[in-house]
mmCIF file of C-alpha atoms in Angstrom:
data_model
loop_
_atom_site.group_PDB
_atom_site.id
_atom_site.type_symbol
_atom_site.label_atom_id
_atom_site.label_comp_id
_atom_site.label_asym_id
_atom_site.label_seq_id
_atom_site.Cartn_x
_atom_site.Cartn_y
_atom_site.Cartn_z
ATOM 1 C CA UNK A 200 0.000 0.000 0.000
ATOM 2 C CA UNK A 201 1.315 3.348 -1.077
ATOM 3 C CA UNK A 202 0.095 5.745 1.339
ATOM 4 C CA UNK A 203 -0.179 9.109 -0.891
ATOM 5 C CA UNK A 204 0.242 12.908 0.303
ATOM 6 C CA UNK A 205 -1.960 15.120 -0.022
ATOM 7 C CA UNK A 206 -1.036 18.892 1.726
ATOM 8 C CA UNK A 207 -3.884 21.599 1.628
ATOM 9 C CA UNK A 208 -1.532 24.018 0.761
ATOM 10 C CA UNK A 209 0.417 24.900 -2.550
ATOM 11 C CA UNK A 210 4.254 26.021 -2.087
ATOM 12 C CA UNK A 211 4.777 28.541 -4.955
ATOM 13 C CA UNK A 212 7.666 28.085 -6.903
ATOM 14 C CA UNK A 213 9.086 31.588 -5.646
ATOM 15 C CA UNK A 214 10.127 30.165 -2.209
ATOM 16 C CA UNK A 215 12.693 28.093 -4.195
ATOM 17 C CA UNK A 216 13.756 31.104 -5.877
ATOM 18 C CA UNK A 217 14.357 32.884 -2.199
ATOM 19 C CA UNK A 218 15.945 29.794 -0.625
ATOM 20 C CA UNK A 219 18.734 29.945 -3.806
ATOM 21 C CA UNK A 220 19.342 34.200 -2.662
ATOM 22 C CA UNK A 221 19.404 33.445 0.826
ATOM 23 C CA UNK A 222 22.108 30.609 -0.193
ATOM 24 C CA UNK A 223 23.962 33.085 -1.903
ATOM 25 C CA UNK A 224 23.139 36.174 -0.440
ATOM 26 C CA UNK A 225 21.584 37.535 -3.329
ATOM 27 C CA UNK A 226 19.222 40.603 -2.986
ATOM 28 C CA UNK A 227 16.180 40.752 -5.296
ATOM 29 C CA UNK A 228 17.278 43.550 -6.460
ATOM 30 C CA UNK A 229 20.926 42.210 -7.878
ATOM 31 C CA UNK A 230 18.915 39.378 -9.461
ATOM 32 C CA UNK A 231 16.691 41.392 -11.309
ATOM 33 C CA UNK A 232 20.056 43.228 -12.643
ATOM 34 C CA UNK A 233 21.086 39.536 -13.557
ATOM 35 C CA UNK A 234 18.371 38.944 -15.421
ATOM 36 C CA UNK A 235 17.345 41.924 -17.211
ATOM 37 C CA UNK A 236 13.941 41.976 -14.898
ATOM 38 C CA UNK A 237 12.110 44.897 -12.434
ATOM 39 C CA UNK A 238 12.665 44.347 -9.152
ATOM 40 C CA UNK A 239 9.130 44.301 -8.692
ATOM 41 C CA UNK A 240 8.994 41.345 -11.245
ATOM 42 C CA UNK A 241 11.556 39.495 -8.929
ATOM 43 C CA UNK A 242 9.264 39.958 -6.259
ATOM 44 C CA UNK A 243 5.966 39.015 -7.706
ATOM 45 C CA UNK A 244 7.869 35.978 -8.892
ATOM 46 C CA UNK A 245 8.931 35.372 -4.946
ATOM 47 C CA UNK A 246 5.608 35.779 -3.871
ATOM 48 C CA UNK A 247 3.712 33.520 -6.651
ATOM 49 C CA UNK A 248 1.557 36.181 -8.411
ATOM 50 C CA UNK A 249 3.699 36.414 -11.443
ATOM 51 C CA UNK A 250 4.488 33.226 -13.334
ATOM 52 C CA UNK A 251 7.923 31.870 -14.538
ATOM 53 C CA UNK A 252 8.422 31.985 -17.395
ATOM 54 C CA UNK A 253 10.349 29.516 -19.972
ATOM 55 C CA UNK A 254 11.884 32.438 -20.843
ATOM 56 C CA UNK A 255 12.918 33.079 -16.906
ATOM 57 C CA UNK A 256 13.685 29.941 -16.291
ATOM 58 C CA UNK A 257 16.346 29.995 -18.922
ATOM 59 C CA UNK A 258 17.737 33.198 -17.266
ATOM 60 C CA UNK A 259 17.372 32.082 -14.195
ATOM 61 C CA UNK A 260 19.916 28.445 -15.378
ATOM 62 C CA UNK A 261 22.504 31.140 -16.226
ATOM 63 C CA UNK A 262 22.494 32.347 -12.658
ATOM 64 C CA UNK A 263 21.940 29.680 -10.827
ATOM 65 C CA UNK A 264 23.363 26.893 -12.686
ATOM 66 C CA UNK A 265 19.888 24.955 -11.924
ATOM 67 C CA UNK A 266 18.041 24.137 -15.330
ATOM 68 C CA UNK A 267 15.701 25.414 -16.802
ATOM 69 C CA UNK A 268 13.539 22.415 -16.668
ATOM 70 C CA UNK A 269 13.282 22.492 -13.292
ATOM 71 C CA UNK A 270 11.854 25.831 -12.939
ATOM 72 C CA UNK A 271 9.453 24.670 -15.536
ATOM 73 C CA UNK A 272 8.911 21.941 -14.108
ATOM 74 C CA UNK A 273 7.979 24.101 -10.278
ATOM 75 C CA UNK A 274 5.951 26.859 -12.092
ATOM 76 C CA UNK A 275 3.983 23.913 -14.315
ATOM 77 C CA UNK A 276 2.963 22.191 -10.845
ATOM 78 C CA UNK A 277 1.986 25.095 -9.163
ATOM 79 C CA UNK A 278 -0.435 26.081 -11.810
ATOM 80 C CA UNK A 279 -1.748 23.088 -12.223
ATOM 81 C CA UNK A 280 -2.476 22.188 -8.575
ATOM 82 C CA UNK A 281 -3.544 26.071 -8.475
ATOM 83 C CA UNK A 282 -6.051 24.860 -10.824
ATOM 84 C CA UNK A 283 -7.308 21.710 -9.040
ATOM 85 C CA UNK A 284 -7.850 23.860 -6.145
ATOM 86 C CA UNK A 285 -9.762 26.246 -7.325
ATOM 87 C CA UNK A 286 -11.545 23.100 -9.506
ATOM 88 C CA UNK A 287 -12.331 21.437 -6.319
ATOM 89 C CA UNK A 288 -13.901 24.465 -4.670
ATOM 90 C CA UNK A 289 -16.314 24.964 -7.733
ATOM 91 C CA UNK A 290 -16.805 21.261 -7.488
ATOM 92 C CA UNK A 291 -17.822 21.377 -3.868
ATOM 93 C CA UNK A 292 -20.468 24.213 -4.340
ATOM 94 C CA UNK A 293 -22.056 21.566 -6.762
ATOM 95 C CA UNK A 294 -22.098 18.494 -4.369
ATOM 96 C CA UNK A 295 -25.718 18.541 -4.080
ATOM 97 C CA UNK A 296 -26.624 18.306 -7.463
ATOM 98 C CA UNK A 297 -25.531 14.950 -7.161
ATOM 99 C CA UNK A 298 -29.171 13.753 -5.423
ATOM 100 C CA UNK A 299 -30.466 14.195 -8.662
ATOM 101 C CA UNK A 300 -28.883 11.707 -10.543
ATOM 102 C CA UNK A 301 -29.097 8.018 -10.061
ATOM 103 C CA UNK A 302 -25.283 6.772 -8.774
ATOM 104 C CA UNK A 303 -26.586 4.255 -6.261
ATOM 105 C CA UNK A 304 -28.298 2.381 -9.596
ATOM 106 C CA UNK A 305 -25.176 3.923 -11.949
ATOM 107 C CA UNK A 306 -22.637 1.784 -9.339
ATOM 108 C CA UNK A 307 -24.389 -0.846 -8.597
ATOM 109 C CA UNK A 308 -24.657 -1.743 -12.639
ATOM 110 C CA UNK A 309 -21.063 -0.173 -13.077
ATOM 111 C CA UNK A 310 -21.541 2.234 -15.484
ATOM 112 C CA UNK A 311 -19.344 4.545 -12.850
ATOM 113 C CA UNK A 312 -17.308 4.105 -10.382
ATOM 114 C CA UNK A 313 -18.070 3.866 -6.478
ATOM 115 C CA UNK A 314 -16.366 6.825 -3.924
ATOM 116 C CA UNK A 315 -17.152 7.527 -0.657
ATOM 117 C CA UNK A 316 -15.413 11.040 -1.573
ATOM 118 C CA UNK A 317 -17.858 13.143 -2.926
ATOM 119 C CA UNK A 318 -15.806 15.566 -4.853
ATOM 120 C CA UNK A 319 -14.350 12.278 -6.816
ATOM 121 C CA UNK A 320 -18.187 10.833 -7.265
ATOM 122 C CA UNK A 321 -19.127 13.924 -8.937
ATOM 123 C CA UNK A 322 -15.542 13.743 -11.634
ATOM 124 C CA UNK A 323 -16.699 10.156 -12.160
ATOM 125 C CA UNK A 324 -20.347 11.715 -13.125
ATOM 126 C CA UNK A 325 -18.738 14.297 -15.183
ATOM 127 C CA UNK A 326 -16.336 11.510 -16.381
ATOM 128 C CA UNK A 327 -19.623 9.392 -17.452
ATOM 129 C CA UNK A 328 -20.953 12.188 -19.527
ATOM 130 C CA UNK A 329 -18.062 13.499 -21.023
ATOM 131 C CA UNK A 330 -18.353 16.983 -19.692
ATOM 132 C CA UNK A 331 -16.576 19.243 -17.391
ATOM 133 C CA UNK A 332 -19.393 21.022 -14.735
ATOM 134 C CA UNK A 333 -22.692 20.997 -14.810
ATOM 135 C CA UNK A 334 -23.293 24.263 -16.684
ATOM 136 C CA UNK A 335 -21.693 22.243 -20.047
ATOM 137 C CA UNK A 336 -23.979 19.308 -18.933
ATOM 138 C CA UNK A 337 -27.119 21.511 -19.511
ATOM 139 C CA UNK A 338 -25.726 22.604 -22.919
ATOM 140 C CA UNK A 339 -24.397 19.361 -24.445
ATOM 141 C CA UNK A 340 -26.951 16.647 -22.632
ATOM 142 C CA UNK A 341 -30.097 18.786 -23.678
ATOM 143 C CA UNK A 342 -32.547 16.990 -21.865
ATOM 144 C CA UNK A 343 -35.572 18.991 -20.540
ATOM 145 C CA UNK A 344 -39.140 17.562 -19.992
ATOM 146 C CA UNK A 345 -40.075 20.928 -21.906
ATOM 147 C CA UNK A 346 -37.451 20.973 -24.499
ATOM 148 C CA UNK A 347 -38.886 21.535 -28.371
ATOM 149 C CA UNK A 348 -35.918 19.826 -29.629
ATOM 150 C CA UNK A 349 -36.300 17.092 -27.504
ATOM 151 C CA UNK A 350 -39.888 14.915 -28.424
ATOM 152 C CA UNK A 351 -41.048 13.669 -25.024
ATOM 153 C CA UNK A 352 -44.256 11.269 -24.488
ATOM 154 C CA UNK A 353 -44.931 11.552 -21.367
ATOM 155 C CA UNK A 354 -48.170 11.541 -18.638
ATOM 156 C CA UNK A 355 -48.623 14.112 -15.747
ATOM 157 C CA UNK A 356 -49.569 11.300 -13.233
ATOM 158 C CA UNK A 357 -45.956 10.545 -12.187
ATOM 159 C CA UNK A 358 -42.741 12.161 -11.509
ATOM 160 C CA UNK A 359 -39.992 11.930 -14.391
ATOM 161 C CA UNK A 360 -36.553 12.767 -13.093
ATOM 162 C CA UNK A 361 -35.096 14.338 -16.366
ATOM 163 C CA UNK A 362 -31.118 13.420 -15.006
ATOM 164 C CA UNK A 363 -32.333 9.988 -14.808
ATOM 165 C CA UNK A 364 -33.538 10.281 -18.229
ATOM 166 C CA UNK A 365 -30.398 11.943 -19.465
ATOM 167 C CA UNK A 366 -28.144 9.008 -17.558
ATOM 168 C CA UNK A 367 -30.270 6.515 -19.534
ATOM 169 C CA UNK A 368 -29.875 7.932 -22.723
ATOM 170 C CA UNK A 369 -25.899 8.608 -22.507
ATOM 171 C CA UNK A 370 -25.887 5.197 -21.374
ATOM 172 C CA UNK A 371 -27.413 4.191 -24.741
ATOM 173 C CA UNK A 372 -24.932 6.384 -26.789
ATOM 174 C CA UNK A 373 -22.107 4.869 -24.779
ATOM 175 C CA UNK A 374 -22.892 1.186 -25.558
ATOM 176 C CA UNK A 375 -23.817 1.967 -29.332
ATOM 177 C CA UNK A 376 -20.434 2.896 -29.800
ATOM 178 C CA UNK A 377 -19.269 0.028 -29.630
ATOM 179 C CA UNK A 378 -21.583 -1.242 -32.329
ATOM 180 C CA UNK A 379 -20.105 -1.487 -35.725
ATOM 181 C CA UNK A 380 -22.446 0.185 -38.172
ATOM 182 C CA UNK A 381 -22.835 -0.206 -42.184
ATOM 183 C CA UNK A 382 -23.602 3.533 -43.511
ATOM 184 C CA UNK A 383 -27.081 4.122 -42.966
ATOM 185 C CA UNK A 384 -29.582 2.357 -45.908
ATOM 186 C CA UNK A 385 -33.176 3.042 -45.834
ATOM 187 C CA UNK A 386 -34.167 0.737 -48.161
ATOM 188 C CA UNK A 387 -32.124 -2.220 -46.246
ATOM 189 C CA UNK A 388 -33.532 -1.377 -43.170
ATOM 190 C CA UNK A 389 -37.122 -1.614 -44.597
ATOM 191 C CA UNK A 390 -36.548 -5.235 -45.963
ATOM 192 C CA UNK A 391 -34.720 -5.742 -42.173
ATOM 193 C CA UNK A 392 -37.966 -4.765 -40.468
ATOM 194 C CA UNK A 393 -39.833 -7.311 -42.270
ATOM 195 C CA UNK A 394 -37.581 -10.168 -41.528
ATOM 196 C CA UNK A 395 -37.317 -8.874 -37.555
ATOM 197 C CA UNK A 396 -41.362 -9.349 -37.708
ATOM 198 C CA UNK A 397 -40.653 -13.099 -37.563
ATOM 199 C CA UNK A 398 -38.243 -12.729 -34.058
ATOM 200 C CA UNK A 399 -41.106 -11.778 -31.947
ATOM 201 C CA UNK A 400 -42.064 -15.224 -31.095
ATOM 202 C CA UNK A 401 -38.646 -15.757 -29.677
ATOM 203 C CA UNK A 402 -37.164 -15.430 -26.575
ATOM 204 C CA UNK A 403 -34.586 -12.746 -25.932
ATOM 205 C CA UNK A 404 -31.440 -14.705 -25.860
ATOM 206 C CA UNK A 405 -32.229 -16.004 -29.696
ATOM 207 C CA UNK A 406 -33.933 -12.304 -30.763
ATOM 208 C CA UNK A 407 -31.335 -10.188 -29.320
ATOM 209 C CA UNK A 408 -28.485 -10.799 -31.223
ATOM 210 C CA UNK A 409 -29.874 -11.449 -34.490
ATOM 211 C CA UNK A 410 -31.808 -8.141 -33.875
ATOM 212 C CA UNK A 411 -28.608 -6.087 -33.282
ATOM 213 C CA UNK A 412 -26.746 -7.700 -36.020
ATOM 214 C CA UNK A 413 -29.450 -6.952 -38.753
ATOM 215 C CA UNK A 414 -30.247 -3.549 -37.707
ATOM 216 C CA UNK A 415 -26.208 -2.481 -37.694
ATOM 217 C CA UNK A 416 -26.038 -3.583 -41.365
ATOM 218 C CA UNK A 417 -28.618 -0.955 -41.986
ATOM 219 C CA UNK A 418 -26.998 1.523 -40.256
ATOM 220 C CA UNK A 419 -28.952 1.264 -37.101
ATOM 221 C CA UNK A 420 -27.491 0.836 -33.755
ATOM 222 C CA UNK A 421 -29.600 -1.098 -31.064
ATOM 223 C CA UNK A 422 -29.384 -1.038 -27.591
ATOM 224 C CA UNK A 423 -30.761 -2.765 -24.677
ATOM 225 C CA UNK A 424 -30.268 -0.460 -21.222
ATOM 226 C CA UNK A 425 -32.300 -0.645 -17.874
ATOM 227 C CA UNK A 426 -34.845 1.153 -17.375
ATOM 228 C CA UNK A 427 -33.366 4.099 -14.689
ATOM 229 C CA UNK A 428 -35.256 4.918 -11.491
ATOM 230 C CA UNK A 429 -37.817 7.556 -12.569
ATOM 231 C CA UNK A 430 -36.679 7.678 -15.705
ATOM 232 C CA UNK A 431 -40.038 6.375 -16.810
ATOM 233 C CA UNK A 432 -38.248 5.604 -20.370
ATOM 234 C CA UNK A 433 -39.528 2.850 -22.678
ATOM 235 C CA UNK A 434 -37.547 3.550 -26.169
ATOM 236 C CA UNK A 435 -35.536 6.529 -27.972
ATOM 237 C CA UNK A 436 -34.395 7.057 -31.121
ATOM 238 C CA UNK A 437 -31.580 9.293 -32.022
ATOM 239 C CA UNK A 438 -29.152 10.317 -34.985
ATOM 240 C CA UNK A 439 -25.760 9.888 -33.953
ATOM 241 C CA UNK A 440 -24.557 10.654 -37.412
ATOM 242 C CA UNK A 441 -26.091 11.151 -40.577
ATOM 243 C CA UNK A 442 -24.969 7.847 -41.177
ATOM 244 C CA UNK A 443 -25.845 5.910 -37.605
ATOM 245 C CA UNK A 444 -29.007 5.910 -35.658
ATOM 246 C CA UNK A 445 -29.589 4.622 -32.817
ATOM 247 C CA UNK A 446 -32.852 2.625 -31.678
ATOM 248 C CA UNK A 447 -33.027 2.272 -27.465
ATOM 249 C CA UNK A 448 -34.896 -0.201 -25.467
ATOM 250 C CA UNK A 449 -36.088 -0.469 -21.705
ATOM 251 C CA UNK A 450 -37.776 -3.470 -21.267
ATOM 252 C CA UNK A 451 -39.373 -0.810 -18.972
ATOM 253 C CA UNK A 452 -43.072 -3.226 -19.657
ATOM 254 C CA UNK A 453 -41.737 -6.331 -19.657
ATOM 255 C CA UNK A 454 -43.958 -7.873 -22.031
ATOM 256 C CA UNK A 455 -43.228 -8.717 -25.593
ATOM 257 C CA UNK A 456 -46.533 -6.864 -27.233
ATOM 258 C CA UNK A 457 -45.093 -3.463 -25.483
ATOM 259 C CA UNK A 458 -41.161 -4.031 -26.443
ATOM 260 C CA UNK A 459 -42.115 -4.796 -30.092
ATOM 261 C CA UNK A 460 -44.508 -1.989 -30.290
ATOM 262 C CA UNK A 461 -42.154 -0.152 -28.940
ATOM 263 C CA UNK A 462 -38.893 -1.205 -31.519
ATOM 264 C CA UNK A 463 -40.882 -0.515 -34.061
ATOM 265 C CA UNK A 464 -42.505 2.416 -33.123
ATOM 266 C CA UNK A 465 -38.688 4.112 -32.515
ATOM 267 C CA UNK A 466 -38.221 2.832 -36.048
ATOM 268 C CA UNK A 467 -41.054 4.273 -37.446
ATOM 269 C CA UNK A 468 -39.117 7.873 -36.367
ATOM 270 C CA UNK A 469 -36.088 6.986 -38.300
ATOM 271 C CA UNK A 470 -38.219 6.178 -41.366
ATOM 272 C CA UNK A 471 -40.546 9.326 -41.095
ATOM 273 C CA UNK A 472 -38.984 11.937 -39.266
ATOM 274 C CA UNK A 473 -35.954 14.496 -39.304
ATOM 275 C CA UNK A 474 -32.364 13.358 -38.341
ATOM 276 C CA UNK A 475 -32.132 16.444 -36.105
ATOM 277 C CA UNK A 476 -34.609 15.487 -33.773
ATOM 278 C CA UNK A 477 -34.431 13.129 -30.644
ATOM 279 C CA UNK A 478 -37.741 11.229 -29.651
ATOM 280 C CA UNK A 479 -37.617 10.117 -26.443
ATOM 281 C CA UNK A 480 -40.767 7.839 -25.008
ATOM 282 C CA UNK A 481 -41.834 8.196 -21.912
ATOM 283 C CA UNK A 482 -45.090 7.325 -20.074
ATOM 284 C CA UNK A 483 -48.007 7.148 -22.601
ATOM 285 C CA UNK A 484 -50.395 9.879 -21.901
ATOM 286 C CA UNK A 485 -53.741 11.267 -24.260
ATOM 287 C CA UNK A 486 -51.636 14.444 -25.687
ATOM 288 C CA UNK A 487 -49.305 12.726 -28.376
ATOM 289 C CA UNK A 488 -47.900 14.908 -30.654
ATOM 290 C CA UNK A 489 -48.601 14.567 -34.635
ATOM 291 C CA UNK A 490 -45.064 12.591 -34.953
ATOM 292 C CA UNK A 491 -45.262 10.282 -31.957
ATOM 293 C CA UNK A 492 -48.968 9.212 -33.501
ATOM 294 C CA UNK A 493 -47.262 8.786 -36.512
ATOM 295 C CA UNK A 494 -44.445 6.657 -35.549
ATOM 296 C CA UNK A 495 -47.545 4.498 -33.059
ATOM 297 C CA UNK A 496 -49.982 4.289 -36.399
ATOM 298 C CA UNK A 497 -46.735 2.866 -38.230
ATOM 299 C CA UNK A 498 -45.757 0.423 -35.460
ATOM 300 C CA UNK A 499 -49.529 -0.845 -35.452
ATOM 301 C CA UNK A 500 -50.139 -1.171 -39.205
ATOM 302 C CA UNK A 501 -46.187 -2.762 -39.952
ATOM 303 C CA UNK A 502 -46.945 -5.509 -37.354
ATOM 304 C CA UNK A 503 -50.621 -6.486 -37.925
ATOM 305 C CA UNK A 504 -51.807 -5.905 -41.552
ATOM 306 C CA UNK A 505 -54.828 -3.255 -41.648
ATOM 307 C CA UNK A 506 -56.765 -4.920 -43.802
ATOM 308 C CA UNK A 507 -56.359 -8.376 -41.706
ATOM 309 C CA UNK A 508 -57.288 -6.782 -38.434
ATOM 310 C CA UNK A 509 -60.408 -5.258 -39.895
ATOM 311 C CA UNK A 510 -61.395 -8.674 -40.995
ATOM 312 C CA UNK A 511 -60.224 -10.114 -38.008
ATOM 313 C CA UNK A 512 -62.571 -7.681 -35.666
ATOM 314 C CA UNK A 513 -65.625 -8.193 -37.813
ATOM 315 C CA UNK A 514 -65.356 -12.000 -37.433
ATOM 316 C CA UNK A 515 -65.942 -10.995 -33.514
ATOM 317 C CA UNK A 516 -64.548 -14.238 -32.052
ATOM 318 C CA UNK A 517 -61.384 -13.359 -29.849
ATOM 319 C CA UNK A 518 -60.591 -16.760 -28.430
ATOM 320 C CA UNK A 519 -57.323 -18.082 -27.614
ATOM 321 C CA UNK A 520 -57.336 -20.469 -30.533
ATOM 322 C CA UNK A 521 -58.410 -17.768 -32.813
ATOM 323 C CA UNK A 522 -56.204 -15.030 -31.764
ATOM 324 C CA UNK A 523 -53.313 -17.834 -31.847
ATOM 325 C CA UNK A 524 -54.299 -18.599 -35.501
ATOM 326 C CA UNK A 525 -54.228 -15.351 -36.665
ATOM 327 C CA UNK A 526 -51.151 -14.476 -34.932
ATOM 328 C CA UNK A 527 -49.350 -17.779 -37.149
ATOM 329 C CA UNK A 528 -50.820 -16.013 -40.188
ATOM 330 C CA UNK A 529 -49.565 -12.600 -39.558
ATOM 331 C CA UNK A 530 -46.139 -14.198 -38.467
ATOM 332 C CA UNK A 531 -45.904 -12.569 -35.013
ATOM 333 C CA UNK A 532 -46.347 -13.338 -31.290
ATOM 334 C CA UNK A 533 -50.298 -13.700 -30.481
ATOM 335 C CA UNK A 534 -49.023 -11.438 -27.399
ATOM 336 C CA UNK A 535 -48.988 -8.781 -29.837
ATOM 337 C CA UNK A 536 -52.676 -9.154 -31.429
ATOM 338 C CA UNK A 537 -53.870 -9.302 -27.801
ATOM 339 C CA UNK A 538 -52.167 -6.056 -26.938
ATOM 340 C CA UNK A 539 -53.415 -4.433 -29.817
ATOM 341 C CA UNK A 540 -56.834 -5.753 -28.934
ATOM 342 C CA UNK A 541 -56.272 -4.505 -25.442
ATOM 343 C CA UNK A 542 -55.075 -0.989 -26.987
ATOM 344 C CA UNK A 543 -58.196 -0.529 -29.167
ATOM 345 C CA UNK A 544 -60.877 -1.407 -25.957
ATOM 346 C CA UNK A 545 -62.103 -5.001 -27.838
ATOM 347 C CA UNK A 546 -60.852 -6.707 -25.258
ATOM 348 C CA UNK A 547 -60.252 -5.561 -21.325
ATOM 349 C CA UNK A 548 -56.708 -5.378 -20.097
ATOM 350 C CA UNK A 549 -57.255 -7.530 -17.384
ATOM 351 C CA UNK A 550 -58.177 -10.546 -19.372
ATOM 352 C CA UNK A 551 -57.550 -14.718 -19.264
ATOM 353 C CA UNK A 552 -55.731 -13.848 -23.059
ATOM 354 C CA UNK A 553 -53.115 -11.991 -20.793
ATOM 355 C CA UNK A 554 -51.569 -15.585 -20.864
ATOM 356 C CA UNK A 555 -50.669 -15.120 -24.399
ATOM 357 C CA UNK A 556 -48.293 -12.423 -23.531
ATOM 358 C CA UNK A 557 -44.770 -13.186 -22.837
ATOM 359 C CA UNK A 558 -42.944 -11.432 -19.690
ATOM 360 C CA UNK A 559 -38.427 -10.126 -20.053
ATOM 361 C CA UNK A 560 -36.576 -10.322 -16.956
ATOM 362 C CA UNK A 561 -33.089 -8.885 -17.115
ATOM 363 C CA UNK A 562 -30.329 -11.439 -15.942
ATOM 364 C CA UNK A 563 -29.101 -9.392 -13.128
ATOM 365 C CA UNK A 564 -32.647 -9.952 -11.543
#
């Protein structure tokens, strides 16, 4: 164990410079003459509010006979632990903000680090984000619950913690980098959708993969991260290029009729909407915005055929073995045609067909 040292207080490099004149019993005044400086600049020097410069420090080798690399080397460490100081102070008037963001759940998954010093908690935040304070976190991380460049669905019923949000979606960003992409290809990532139709009957350990291969052919990163506490978060799709999207999943449901609707409602955005805009879905509430109903109407009509459905309602017999048969002929999950059901009122939500449905767990629970 190396048992490190850590003073609270930061020698300037000017006390060196008076220990060498006492040694020789220099005056400041007679160095200045030796080095073409004020005595005034001598004594700044001494008393750390003027800097020494690589010019000085070459000087001051003449004189002294010490290099000049180790005056640089004084007046470099100075500054910099200068710096930490006054880094740590501005760090310390932002402890607090640290009880909005989720590190207990961040550690415990090890997306940061653990400290019990809170100063170092908040650099591993910062770390995590890829910013320096908080002030650059509100410009670069952009997430707002009222932000109009930010597309939020979200209900009024419950509290949404927007740096939960924001942890959740770096998180995302962080994993799809490490996703090799094929430049984006809309017409690639159609014919992709309609082969990923035929996963939904699997489980996630079969699904998963394949899903996350096919997609990054296309151009389309996709990412599986846990749902954050009050996050409230269920999908998001983003542009992280013009080249690479990125599709996010929760699991936040559970079920397979709400992650499918989901993954293809977040891919509905990518087909329909602008690459400058981020759509981020949270609670489901009655005031959807004209995009978000048009990324749920194309999530509804790619997985169960308009036309079928309509045939499928007027026939009026919602059994298991009849929702299970028409499920085989659409190619998808019958969890999915009883969700829809559910979704349109034909059926209640709490229902004997809820069997149908299949239920996620994450491994680490």
């Amino acid at each position: 164990m190396v048992n490190k040292f850590n003073p609270d207080y930061i020698i300037p490099p000017g006390e060196t410079l008076a220990e060498l004149l006492d040694y020789y019993g220099m005056t400041q005044a007679e160095l200045a003459n030796r080095i073409g400086k004020t005595t005034k600049t001598v004594n700044e020097i001494i008393k750390g509010k003027a800097p020494i410069t690589p010019e000085t420090a070459l000087q001051l080798e003449k004189v002294f006979n010490v290099s000049a690399a180790f005056w640089n080397n004084l007046e470099s460490n100075y500054r910099q632990l200068l710096a930490k100081k006054a880094e740590n102070e501005h760090l310390q008037r932002q402890i607090d903000q640290l009880e909005k963001f989720p590190i207990t759940f961040m550690t415990k998954n090890r997306w940061i680090e653990k400290h019990t010093d809170e100063i170092k908690q908040l650099e591993e935040l910062f770390k995590f984000f890829g910013v320096a304070s908080f002030e650059a976190f509100e410009k670069v991380c952009q997430i707002r619950l009222s932000n109009p460049d930010t597309a939020f669905r979200q209900t009024g019923a419950f509290e949404i913690n927007r740096e939960s949000v924001a942890v959740w979606l770096r998180r995302g960003e962080i994993l799809a980098r490490e996703i090799e992409c094929e430049p984006y290809n809309e017409k690639k990532f159609k014919e992709a959708l309609l082969e990923i139709r035929k996963f939904t009957s699997e489980t996630p350990d079969i699904f998963v993969p394949k899903l996350v291969r096919l997609c990054s052919q296309c151009g389309v990163a996709v990412v599986f991260v846990p749902e954050t506490p009050k996050s409230r978060v269920s999908g998001a799709t983003k542009w992280l290029n013009p080249q690479k999207a990125l599709i996010q999943l929760s699991f936040r449901y559970r079920r397979n009729d709400s992650l499918w609707f989901t993954f293809f409602h977040e891919a509905g955005h990518i087909l329909l909407h602008s690459k400058k805009e981020t759509f981020v879905d949270l609670e489901d509430n009655n005031e959807k915005g004209d995009l978000e109903e048009e990324a749920n109407q194309f999530a509804a009509n790619f997985l169960i055929s308009p036309s079928k459905y309509k045939k499928f309602i007027e026939a009026n017999d919602f059994s298991t073995q009849s929702i299970c048969s028409f499920a085989d002929e659409l190619q998808i999950a019958p969890g999915i045609v009883v969700g829809r059901l559910q979704h349109d009122g034909i059926i209640p939500f709490r229902s004997i067909l809820n069997k149908l449905k299949i239920s996620y767990r994450w491994d680490n629970e």
